[in-house]
Coordinates of C-alpha atoms in Angstrom, one line a residue:
M1 CA 178.5 -16.8 4.2
K2 CA 180.7 -17.4 1.1
R3 CA 180.9 -21.0 -0.1
S4 CA 184.1 -22.7 -1.1
I5 CA 184.5 -23.8 -4.8
F6 CA 185.3 -27.3 -3.5
A7 CA 181.7 -28.2 -2.7
P8 CA 180.3 -27.2 -6.2
L9 CA 183.1 -29.1 -7.8
M10 CA 182.3 -32.2 -5.8
W11 CA 178.6 -31.9 -6.4
L12 CA 179.3 -31.5 -10.1
S13 CA 181.6 -34.5 -10.2
L14 CA 179.0 -36.6 -8.2
S15 CA 176.2 -35.5 -10.5
I16 CA 178.3 -36.5 -13.6
I17 CA 179.1 -39.8 -12.0
L18 CA 175.5 -40.6 -11.2
V19 CA 174.2 -39.5 -14.6
C20 CA 176.9 -41.6 -16.3
A21 CA 176.1 -44.6 -14.1
F22 CA 172.3 -44.2 -14.8
V23 CA 172.8 -43.9 -18.6
M24 CA 175.3 -46.8 -18.6
G25 CA 172.9 -48.9 -16.5
I26 CA 170.0 -48.3 -19.0
V27 CA 172.2 -49.0 -22.0
H28 CA 173.6 -52.1 -20.5
T29 CA 170.1 -53.3 -19.5
V30 CA 168.8 -52.8 -23.0
L31 CA 171.8 -54.5 -24.6
L32 CA 171.6 -57.3 -22.1
D33 CA 167.9 -57.9 -22.8
R34 CA 168.6 -58.0 -26.5
Y35 CA 171.5 -60.4 -26.0
I36 CA 169.5 -62.7 -23.8
I37 CA 166.5 -62.8 -26.1
S38 CA 168.8 -63.3 -29.1
T39 CA 170.7 -66.1 -27.4
K40 CA 167.5 -67.8 -26.1
T41 CA 165.8 -67.5 -29.5
N42 CA 168.8 -69.1 -31.3
A43 CA 169.0 -71.9 -28.8
L44 CA 165.2 -72.6 -29.0
L45 CA 165.2 -72.4 -32.8
Q46 CA 168.1 -74.9 -32.9
S47 CA 166.2 -77.3 -30.7
A48 CA 162.9 -76.8 -32.7
R49 CA 164.8 -77.6 -35.9
R50 CA 166.1 -80.7 -34.4
I51 CA 162.6 -81.8 -33.3
S52 CA 161.3 -80.9 -36.8
E53 CA 163.9 -83.3 -38.3
L54 CA 163.1 -86.1 -35.8
T55 CA 159.3 -85.6 -36.6
L56 CA 159.9 -86.0 -40.3
M57 CA 162.1 -89.1 -39.6
L58 CA 159.3 -90.7 -37.5
S59 CA 156.6 -90.0 -40.1
R60 CA 158.7 -91.7 -42.8
N61 CA 159.9 -94.7 -40.8
Y62 CA 157.3 -95.2 -38.1
G63 CA 158.0 -98.0 -35.6
P64 CA 157.6 -98.6 -31.8
Q65 CA 161.3 -98.3 -31.1
L66 CA 161.7 -95.1 -33.2
E67 CA 158.7 -93.6 -31.5
N68 CA 160.2 -94.3 -28.1
F69 CA 163.5 -92.8 -29.3
Y70 CA 161.5 -89.8 -30.5
V71 CA 159.6 -89.3 -27.2
F72 CA 162.9 -89.7 -25.3
N73 CA 164.6 -86.9 -27.4
L74 CA 161.5 -84.7 -27.1
D75 CA 161.6 -84.9 -23.3
L76 CA 165.4 -84.5 -23.3
I77 CA 165.3 -81.3 -25.4
A78 CA 162.4 -80.0 -23.3
Q79 CA 164.3 -80.4 -20.1
S80 CA 167.6 -79.0 -21.5
S81 CA 165.9 -76.0 -23.1
Q82 CA 163.5 -75.5 -20.2
S83 CA 160.5 -75.3 -22.5
F84 CA 157.2 -76.9 -23.2
I85 CA 157.1 -78.6 -26.6
I86 CA 154.0 -79.0 -28.8
I87 CA 153.9 -80.4 -32.3
T88 CA 150.8 -79.7 -34.5
D89 CA 149.7 -80.5 -38.1
K90 CA 149.1 -77.8 -40.6
N91 CA 145.7 -77.0 -39.2
G92 CA 146.8 -76.6 -35.6
K93 CA 145.7 -80.1 -34.4
I94 CA 148.1 -81.3 -31.7
I95 CA 149.8 -84.5 -32.7
N96 CA 152.5 -84.7 -30.0
Y97 CA 154.1 -82.9 -27.0
S98 CA 156.7 -83.4 -24.3
T99 CA 155.8 -85.3 -21.2
H100 CA 155.7 -82.4 -18.7
T101 CA 153.6 -80.4 -21.2
R102 CA 150.6 -82.9 -20.9
K103 CA 149.1 -81.2 -17.9
Y104 CA 148.6 -77.9 -19.8
I105 CA 146.9 -79.6 -22.8
T106 CA 143.2 -79.2 -22.4
T107 CA 142.1 -79.2 -26.1
D108 CA 143.2 -81.2 -29.1
S109 CA 144.1 -78.2 -31.2
L110 CA 146.3 -75.1 -30.9
S111 CA 145.4 -71.6 -32.1
L112 CA 147.7 -70.6 -35.0
K113 CA 146.8 -66.9 -34.8
G114 CA 150.0 -64.9 -35.2
F115 CA 151.8 -67.9 -36.6
E116 CA 150.3 -68.1 -40.1
S117 CA 153.7 -67.4 -41.7
V118 CA 155.0 -70.6 -40.1
M119 CA 152.6 -72.6 -42.1
E120 CA 154.1 -70.9 -45.1
G121 CA 157.6 -72.1 -44.3
D122 CA 158.9 -69.2 -42.1
E123 CA 160.4 -69.4 -38.5
T124 CA 158.8 -67.1 -35.9
A125 CA 159.5 -66.0 -32.3
K126 CA 156.9 -64.2 -30.2
I127 CA 156.2 -63.3 -26.6
G128 CA 152.7 -63.9 -25.2
P129 CA 150.5 -65.8 -27.7
Y130 CA 150.1 -68.8 -25.4
N131 CA 150.1 -67.1 -22.0
S132 CA 146.6 -68.4 -21.2
I133 CA 147.7 -72.1 -21.8
F134 CA 150.6 -72.1 -19.4
G135 CA 149.3 -69.5 -16.9
E136 CA 152.3 -67.2 -17.2
K137 CA 154.1 -65.0 -19.7
T138 CA 155.7 -67.2 -22.3
F139 CA 158.2 -66.8 -25.0
T140 CA 157.4 -69.0 -28.1
V141 CA 159.4 -70.0 -31.1
A142 CA 157.8 -71.9 -34.0
V143 CA 159.5 -73.9 -36.8
P144 CA 157.7 -75.5 -39.7
V145 CA 157.9 -79.3 -40.3
Q146 CA 158.5 -79.3 -44.0
T147 CA 160.1 -81.3 -46.8
G148 CA 160.4 -80.5 -50.5
G149 CA 159.0 -77.1 -49.9
K150 CA 155.7 -78.5 -48.5
V151 CA 154.7 -77.8 -44.9
Y152 CA 153.1 -80.6 -42.9
G153 CA 152.9 -79.0 -39.5
A154 CA 154.9 -77.0 -36.9
V155 CA 157.0 -77.4 -33.8
F156 CA 156.3 -74.9 -30.9
L157 CA 158.8 -74.5 -28.0
N158 CA 157.3 -72.4 -25.2
S159 CA 159.7 -71.1 -22.5
P160 CA 158.4 -69.1 -19.5
V161 CA 159.7 -65.5 -19.7
P162 CA 161.0 -65.6 -16.0
D163 CA 163.2 -68.5 -17.1
V164 CA 164.4 -66.6 -20.1
Y165 CA 165.4 -63.6 -17.9
K166 CA 166.7 -65.6 -14.9
D167 CA 170.4 -65.0 -16.0
R168 CA 169.7 -61.3 -16.5
H169 CA 169.3 -60.8 -12.7
T170 CA 172.7 -62.4 -12.1
L171 CA 174.3 -60.3 -14.8
F172 CA 172.5 -57.2 -13.7
T173 CA 173.6 -57.6 -10.1
M174 CA 177.2 -58.0 -11.3
L175 CA 176.8 -54.9 -13.5
A176 CA 175.3 -52.9 -10.6
V177 CA 178.2 -53.9 -8.3
S178 CA 180.7 -52.9 -11.0
I179 CA 179.0 -49.5 -11.5
L180 CA 178.9 -49.0 -7.7
I181 CA 182.6 -49.7 -7.3
S182 CA 183.5 -47.6 -10.4
S183 CA 181.4 -44.7 -9.1
L184 CA 183.1 -45.0 -5.7
L185 CA 186.5 -44.9 -7.3
A186 CA 185.5 -42.1 -9.6
F187 CA 184.2 -40.2 -6.5
I188 CA 187.5 -40.6 -4.7
L189 CA 189.4 -39.5 -7.7
S190 CA 187.1 -36.5 -8.1
F191 CA 187.7 -35.6 -4.4
F192 CA 191.4 -35.5 -4.9
M193 CA 191.2 -33.7 -8.2
S194 CA 188.9 -31.1 -6.7
K195 CA 191.4 -30.7 -3.8
G196 CA 194.2 -30.4 -6.4
I197 CA 192.3 -27.6 -8.1
T198 CA 191.3 -25.7 -5.0
K199 CA 194.6 -26.0 -3.2
P200 CA 196.6 -23.8 -5.6
I201 CA 193.7 -21.3 -5.6
R202 CA 193.7 -21.1 -1.8
A203 CA 197.5 -20.7 -2.0
L204 CA 197.0 -17.8 -4.3
G205 CA 194.6 -16.2 -1.8
R206 CA 197.0 -16.6 1.1
A207 CA 199.8 -15.2 -1.0
A208 CA 197.7 -12.2 -2.0
H209 CA 196.9 -11.6 1.7
D210 CA 200.6 -11.9 2.6
I211 CA 201.5 -9.3 -0.1
A212 CA 198.8 -7.0 1.2
R213 CA 200.3 -7.2 4.6
G214 CA 203.7 -6.2 3.3
N215 CA 205.5 -9.5 2.5
Y216 CA 206.4 -8.5 -1.1
K217 CA 208.8 -11.5 -1.5
R218 CA 205.9 -14.0 -1.3
R219 CA 205.5 -16.2 -4.3
V220 CA 203.3 -19.2 -5.2
E221 CA 204.3 -22.7 -6.5
I222 CA 203.4 -23.3 -10.1
S223 CA 200.7 -25.9 -10.5
N224 CA 200.9 -28.8 -13.0
I225 CA 197.5 -27.8 -14.3
A226 CA 198.0 -25.6 -17.4
E227 CA 195.4 -22.9 -16.5
L228 CA 196.4 -22.7 -12.9
A229 CA 200.1 -22.7 -13.9
E230 CA 199.4 -19.7 -16.1
L231 CA 197.5 -18.0 -13.3
G232 CA 200.3 -18.8 -10.8
A233 CA 203.0 -17.5 -13.2
A234 CA 200.9 -14.3 -13.8
F235 CA 200.6 -13.9 -10.0
N236 CA 204.3 -14.3 -9.5
T237 CA 205.0 -11.7 -12.2
M238 CA 202.6 -9.3 -10.6
A239 CA 204.2 -10.0 -7.2
E240 CA 207.6 -9.3 -8.6
S241 CA 206.3 -6.1 -10.2
V242 CA 204.7 -5.0 -6.8
E243 CA 208.0 -5.8 -5.0
N244 CA 210.0 -3.7 -7.5
H245 CA 207.6 -0.8 -7.3
E246 CA 207.7 -0.9 -3.5
K247 CA 211.5 -0.8 -3.7
V248 CA 211.3 2.1 -6.1
R249 CA 208.8 3.9 -3.9
T250 CA 211.0 3.4 -0.8
A251 CA 214.1 4.6 -2.7
F252 CA 212.2 7.5 -4.1
I253 CA 211.0 8.7 -0.7
G254 CA 214.6 8.5 0.5
N255 CA 215.9 10.4 -2.6
V256 CA 213.2 13.1 -2.4
S257 CA 213.8 13.5 1.3
H258 CA 217.5 14.0 0.6
D259 CA 216.9 16.3 -2.4
L260 CA 214.5 18.5 -0.4
R261 CA 216.4 18.4 2.9
T262 CA 219.8 19.4 1.4
P263 CA 218.7 22.8 -0.1
M264 CA 216.3 23.5 2.8
T265 CA 219.2 23.0 5.2
T266 CA 221.5 25.2 3.1
I267 CA 218.8 28.0 2.8
S268 CA 218.0 27.8 6.5
G269 CA 221.6 27.9 7.6
F270 CA 222.6 30.8 5.4
I271 CA 219.5 32.9 6.3
E272 CA 220.1 32.3 10.0
G273 CA 223.8 33.3 9.5
I274 CA 222.7 36.5 7.8
L275 CA 220.2 37.3 10.5
D276 CA 222.4 36.7 13.5
G277 CA 225.4 38.4 11.9
T278 CA 227.5 35.3 11.5
V279 CA 227.8 36.1 7.8
P280 CA 229.7 39.4 7.3
K281 CA 227.8 42.1 5.3
E282 CA 230.4 42.1 2.6
R283 CA 229.6 38.4 1.9
Q284 CA 225.8 38.5 2.3
D285 CA 225.3 38.9 -1.5
E286 CA 227.3 35.8 -2.2
Y287 CA 225.3 33.8 0.3
L288 CA 222.0 35.2 -0.9
T289 CA 223.0 34.1 -4.4
I290 CA 223.5 30.6 -3.1
V291 CA 220.1 30.7 -1.4
L292 CA 218.5 31.9 -4.7
N293 CA 220.1 29.0 -6.6
E294 CA 218.9 26.5 -4.0
T295 CA 215.4 28.0 -4.2
K296 CA 215.4 27.6 -8.0
R297 CA 216.6 24.0 -7.6
L298 CA 213.7 23.3 -5.3
S299 CA 211.4 24.9 -7.8
R300 CA 212.7 22.7 -10.6
L301 CA 212.3 19.6 -8.4
V302 CA 208.7 20.5 -7.5
S303 CA 208.0 21.3 -11.2
T304 CA 209.3 17.9 -12.2
F305 CA 207.0 16.1 -9.7
L306 CA 204.0 18.1 -11.0
D307 CA 204.9 17.1 -14.6
I308 CA 204.6 13.4 -13.8
S309 CA 200.8 13.2 -13.9
K310 CA 200.8 15.1 -17.2
Y311 CA 203.2 12.7 -18.8
E312 CA 201.4 9.7 -17.3
E313 CA 198.1 10.7 -18.8
N314 CA 199.6 12.0 -22.0
K315 CA 198.1 15.5 -21.3
V316 CA 201.2 17.4 -22.4
E317 CA 200.2 19.8 -25.2
L318 CA 202.7 19.5 -28.0
K319 CA 203.6 22.6 -30.0
K320 CA 205.4 21.2 -33.0
T321 CA 207.6 23.4 -35.1
S322 CA 210.6 22.8 -37.4
F323 CA 214.0 23.4 -35.7
D324 CA 217.7 22.4 -36.1
I325 CA 218.4 19.5 -33.8
I326 CA 222.1 19.8 -34.2
E327 CA 222.1 23.4 -33.0
M328 CA 220.1 22.4 -30.0
I329 CA 222.6 19.7 -29.2
R330 CA 225.4 22.2 -29.4
V331 CA 223.6 24.4 -26.9
V332 CA 223.0 21.5 -24.5
I333 CA 226.7 20.4 -24.7
L334 CA 227.8 23.9 -23.7
S335 CA 225.7 23.7 -20.5
F336 CA 227.5 20.5 -19.5
Q337 CA 231.0 21.8 -20.3
S338 CA 232.0 22.3 -16.7
R339 CA 230.9 18.8 -15.7
T340 CA 232.6 17.1 -18.6
E341 CA 235.8 18.9 -18.1
A342 CA 235.7 18.1 -14.3
K343 CA 235.6 14.3 -15.2
K344 CA 238.0 14.8 -18.2
V345 CA 235.4 13.3 -20.5
G346 CA 235.8 13.4 -24.3
V347 CA 232.7 14.3 -26.3
N348 CA 232.6 12.9 -29.8
F349 CA 230.2 14.2 -32.5
E350 CA 228.9 12.4 -35.6
F351 CA 226.8 14.8 -37.7
E352 CA 226.1 14.4 -41.4
G353 CA 226.1 18.1 -42.0
E354 CA 226.0 21.5 -40.2
S355 CA 222.3 21.3 -39.6
A356 CA 219.4 18.7 -39.5
F357 CA 215.9 20.0 -39.2
V358 CA 213.2 17.9 -37.5
H359 CA 209.5 18.5 -36.8
A360 CA 208.6 18.3 -33.1
D361 CA 207.9 20.2 -29.9
E362 CA 211.2 22.1 -29.5
N363 CA 211.0 22.6 -25.7
E364 CA 210.1 19.0 -25.0
I365 CA 212.8 17.6 -27.2
Y366 CA 215.3 20.0 -25.5
R367 CA 214.2 18.4 -22.3
V368 CA 214.8 14.9 -23.8
I369 CA 218.4 15.8 -24.9
M370 CA 219.1 17.5 -21.5
N371 CA 218.0 14.4 -19.6
L372 CA 219.9 12.0 -21.9
M373 CA 223.0 14.1 -21.7
D374 CA 222.7 14.4 -17.9
N375 CA 222.4 10.7 -17.8
A376 CA 225.5 10.2 -19.9
V377 CA 227.6 12.6 -17.9
K378 CA 226.4 11.1 -14.6
F379 CA 227.4 7.5 -15.6
V380 CA 230.4 8.0 -17.7
E381 CA 233.6 7.0 -16.0
P382 CA 236.4 9.6 -15.5
E383 CA 238.4 10.1 -18.7
G384 CA 235.7 8.2 -20.6
K385 CA 233.9 9.4 -23.7
I386 CA 230.4 10.5 -24.7
D387 CA 229.2 9.9 -28.3
I388 CA 226.4 12.0 -29.9
S389 CA 225.2 11.3 -33.4
V390 CA 222.5 12.6 -35.7
V391 CA 221.8 10.5 -38.8
T392 CA 219.0 11.3 -41.3
D393 CA 217.5 8.2 -42.8
G394 CA 214.7 9.3 -45.2
A395 CA 211.6 10.4 -43.3
K396 CA 213.3 9.8 -40.0
T397 CA 216.2 11.3 -38.1
R398 CA 217.9 9.2 -35.5
I399 CA 219.5 10.9 -32.5
S400 CA 221.8 8.9 -30.3
V401 CA 223.5 9.6 -27.0
G402 CA 226.0 7.0 -25.7
N403 CA 228.6 6.8 -23.0
T404 CA 231.4 4.5 -21.9
G405 CA 231.5 3.1 -18.4
E406 CA 229.7 0.4 -16.4
G407 CA 226.6 -0.7 -18.3
I408 CA 223.1 -1.1 -16.9
A409 CA 222.7 -4.4 -15.2
E410 CA 220.6 -6.9 -17.2
S411 CA 218.1 -7.2 -14.3
D412 CA 217.6 -3.4 -14.4
S413 CA 217.1 -3.1 -18.2
P414 CA 213.3 -3.8 -18.2
Y415 CA 212.7 -1.1 -15.5
V416 CA 214.8 1.8 -16.7
W417 CA 211.7 3.5 -18.2
D418 CA 209.7 3.2 -15.0
R419 CA 209.1 6.3 -13.0
F420 CA 211.2 6.7 -9.9
Y421 CA 213.3 3.7 -10.9
K422 CA 217.0 4.0 -10.3
A423 CA 219.6 1.4 -11.0
D424 CA 222.5 0.6 -8.7
K425 CA 223.2 3.8 -6.8
S426 CA 226.9 3.1 -6.8
R427 CA 226.9 4.0 -10.5
T428 CA 225.5 7.5 -9.9
E429 CA 227.1 10.6 -8.6
A430 CA 226.6 10.3 -4.9
G431 CA 223.3 8.4 -5.6
N432 CA 221.4 11.6 -6.5
G433 CA 218.5 12.0 -8.9
T434 CA 214.8 11.2 -8.7
G435 CA 214.6 8.4 -11.2
L436 CA 212.3 10.4 -13.4
G437 CA 214.6 11.4 -16.2
L438 CA 214.2 8.4 -18.5
F439 CA 210.5 8.1 -17.6
I440 CA 210.0 11.7 -18.9
V441 CA 212.2 11.0 -21.9
K442 CA 210.2 8.0 -23.0
S443 CA 206.8 9.7 -22.3
I444 CA 207.8 12.7 -24.5
I445 CA 209.0 10.5 -27.4
N446 CA 205.9 8.3 -27.1
Q447 CA 203.7 11.4 -27.3
H448 CA 205.4 12.4 -30.5
G449 CA 204.5 8.9 -31.9
E450 CA 208.2 8.0 -32.1
E451 CA 210.3 5.3 -30.4
I452 CA 213.4 5.3 -28.2
I453 CA 215.5 2.2 -27.7
L454 CA 218.2 1.2 -25.2
D455 CA 221.4 -0.5 -26.6
N456 CA 223.0 -1.8 -23.4
K457 CA 226.5 -3.5 -23.4
P458 CA 228.8 -4.4 -20.5
N459 CA 231.0 -1.2 -20.9
Y460 CA 228.8 1.0 -23.1
T461 CA 225.3 2.3 -22.9
K462 CA 223.5 4.1 -25.8
F463 CA 220.0 5.6 -26.1
T464 CA 218.6 6.2 -29.7
F465 CA 215.3 8.0 -30.5
T466 CA 213.7 9.1 -33.8
L467 CA 212.0 12.3 -35.0
P468 CA 210.3 13.2 -38.3
T469 CA 212.8 14.7 -40.8
V470 CA 212.0 18.1 -42.3
K471 CA 213.2 18.1 -46.0

């Protein structure tokens, strides 16, 4: 069973959210620990410095009242900082402590291991040196009691680690709730974003099925996501192309049916007339000539269809020679004389000289000029004009065939080179033709490595192609 893209997108989004939340939690925890330790250290050091100053003051001006003031401040600082205070001399002998520290004092001295630098005048903070004294993990800061650069002792403030981190639990709970809410909101947003991505993709799938079922007018809405918008635009372009090709195919079947049925009907009718005696013997040759012409017409039509694959696959073998393109045009014009005279069309020539030699496949180029001339005669209005020009420009010779009359519609211009494509049938002579003429023309010119362009104006249409000049 095939899975929807929606589930992987959601799992991916959820994974990213969880990973980000986990990393953010770790980073915040580390930063929070550092902040709490730093804050607690600074607070205890400040208190220790204050006690150090009071200790020096008492040693200089000893008196009962000052001692009471000293003990009162000692207990007050111990309570506010939630710490156990011990004051020692330089050798570690305990000389004073806060009231609630008394129950932990079992000896008259304190080990100075790890705090040697304090007795040299430095301030130190450590976790764990006096755990055994207080029966729990303890954070200790030590500040020297000194004056004039001489150290007389040290002040130790010991704070139980659980008390140091008690605010962390509150902050961590708030952080966890914030991350949970943010993750939930991110999940909801991811859900709708995933829906927003999969919805246009599903719409593309439904549209493709509709087109496969024959609804060639089906289009999709363009998404506001750049990549999906590009995909939607490409799909609509493809759908439009499919619709146009289907129209061309339908029209082609109708045209071919008409082109095949008309001569077949003529041939069948005349043969039956000859066989059943309806056609007099003295007119049988005349009718047989018509039958022969219709047969040749059918042969040409079938040959044209057979040539399509060769031109599509560029399998036409070119036999290039040098020939006079102007002479070829004259021959072509003579073959259209009856049709141009019937429409009272004027044919204008623009030649730079009596001859212009080019290097190409003579038979294929003859077919190009015949098709372009047939196109011009077909679409020129009665009493209009057809212009034919041959201009040599260095290594290239430009051949143009243009005609007056209703131009090709702007919407038809991109498709005139497509096989079987026919513009508005009201512009043609009784809507005949297979829509292969310009396709064959462009295929032949492309095989020669040359180019052909359409110059389309409201009341004038001109085709120009190039061929190599023979000097």
